[in-house]
């Protein structure tokens, strides 16, 4: 009995998760000959505030910056 655990940083819609489950199940049936009724899949959504990479929280890495980069309207010397 295949058991697949998927962790996502952030969230996905119910429709997206249903499509992931269908795709993964189909892949195991086609590639390994597994019975689709035996395939179990768990999708865990991990808050980006609870997940880090490269020494930084994903929430901080992906947060919009407060100052636009390369502002063409900035006064010279600012």
Short mmCIF file of C-alpha atoms in Angstrom, two decimals:
data_model
loop_
_atom_site.label_atom_id
_atom_site.label_comp_id
_atom_site.label_asym_id
_atom_site.label_seq_id
_atom_site.Cartn_x
_atom_site.Cartn_y
_atom_site.Cartn_z
CA UNK A 1 0.00 0.00 0.00
CA UNK A 2 1.70 3.22 -1.13
CA UNK A 3 1.66 6.11 1.32
CA UNK A 4 2.67 9.51 -0.05
CA UNK A 5 3.28 12.54 2.15
CA UNK A 6 3.45 15.95 0.49
CA UNK A 7 4.40 19.15 2.31
CA UNK A 8 3.62 22.51 0.77
CA UNK A 9 5.05 25.82 1.93
CA UNK A 10 1.97 28.02 2.02
CA UNK A 11 -1.48 26.99 0.88
CA UNK A 12 -3.25 25.45 -2.09
CA UNK A 13 -6.91 25.50 -2.99
CA UNK A 14 -9.11 22.43 -2.50
CA UNK A 15 -9.23 22.05 -6.29
CA UNK A 16 -5.43 22.16 -6.58
CA UNK A 17 -5.07 19.55 -3.83
CA UNK A 18 -7.66 17.30 -5.49
CA UNK A 19 -5.71 17.53 -8.76
CA UNK A 20 -2.43 16.71 -6.99
CA UNK A 21 -4.03 13.64 -5.38
CA UNK A 22 -5.40 12.51 -8.75
CA UNK A 23 -2.06 13.07 -10.52
CA UNK A 24 0.03 11.28 -7.90
CA UNK A 25 -2.41 8.37 -7.74
CA UNK A 26 -2.43 8.04 -11.52
CA UNK A 27 1.38 8.09 -11.57
CA UNK A 28 1.65 5.27 -9.02
CA UNK A 29 -0.94 3.21 -10.92
CA UNK A 30 0.82 3.72 -14.28
CA UNK A 31 4.42 3.38 -13.16
CA UNK A 32 4.18 0.82 -10.36
CA UNK A 33 0.94 -0.99 -11.15
CA UNK A 34 -0.58 -0.05 -7.79
CA UNK A 35 -4.27 -0.39 -7.03
CA UNK A 36 -5.66 3.19 -6.95
CA UNK A 37 -7.84 2.28 -3.96
CA UNK A 38 -4.70 1.44 -1.99
CA UNK A 39 -2.89 4.73 -2.66
CA UNK A 40 -2.98 7.04 0.35
CA UNK A 41 -1.88 10.66 0.08
CA UNK A 42 -1.54 13.26 2.83
CA UNK A 43 -1.02 16.92 1.95
CA UNK A 44 0.33 19.07 4.75
CA UNK A 45 0.31 22.84 4.37
CA UNK A 46 3.14 24.44 6.30
CA UNK A 47 2.81 28.12 7.14
CA UNK A 48 5.63 30.13 5.57
CA UNK A 49 6.17 31.56 9.06
CA UNK A 50 7.03 28.03 10.22
CA UNK A 51 9.39 27.12 7.37
CA UNK A 52 12.84 28.43 6.63
CA UNK A 53 15.52 27.95 4.02
CA UNK A 54 18.96 29.47 3.69
CA UNK A 55 18.82 30.82 7.24
CA UNK A 56 15.66 32.84 6.65
CA UNK A 57 11.94 32.33 7.12
CA UNK A 58 10.16 31.90 3.81
CA UNK A 59 7.59 34.50 4.95
CA UNK A 60 10.39 37.06 5.33
CA UNK A 61 12.09 36.07 2.10
CA UNK A 62 8.89 36.40 0.08
CA UNK A 63 7.59 39.54 1.81
CA UNK A 64 7.30 42.58 -0.45
CA UNK A 65 9.96 45.19 0.18
CA UNK A 66 8.87 48.55 1.54
CA UNK A 67 11.06 50.51 -0.89
CA UNK A 68 10.93 49.88 -4.63
CA UNK A 69 14.31 49.08 -6.12
CA UNK A 70 15.76 51.43 -8.72
CA UNK A 71 13.12 54.14 -8.30
CA UNK A 72 13.41 56.25 -11.45
CA UNK A 73 11.66 59.16 -9.70
CA UNK A 74 14.11 59.48 -6.81
CA UNK A 75 15.94 62.78 -6.47
CA UNK A 76 19.69 62.58 -7.18
CA UNK A 77 21.67 61.94 -4.01
CA UNK A 78 18.73 60.25 -2.21
#
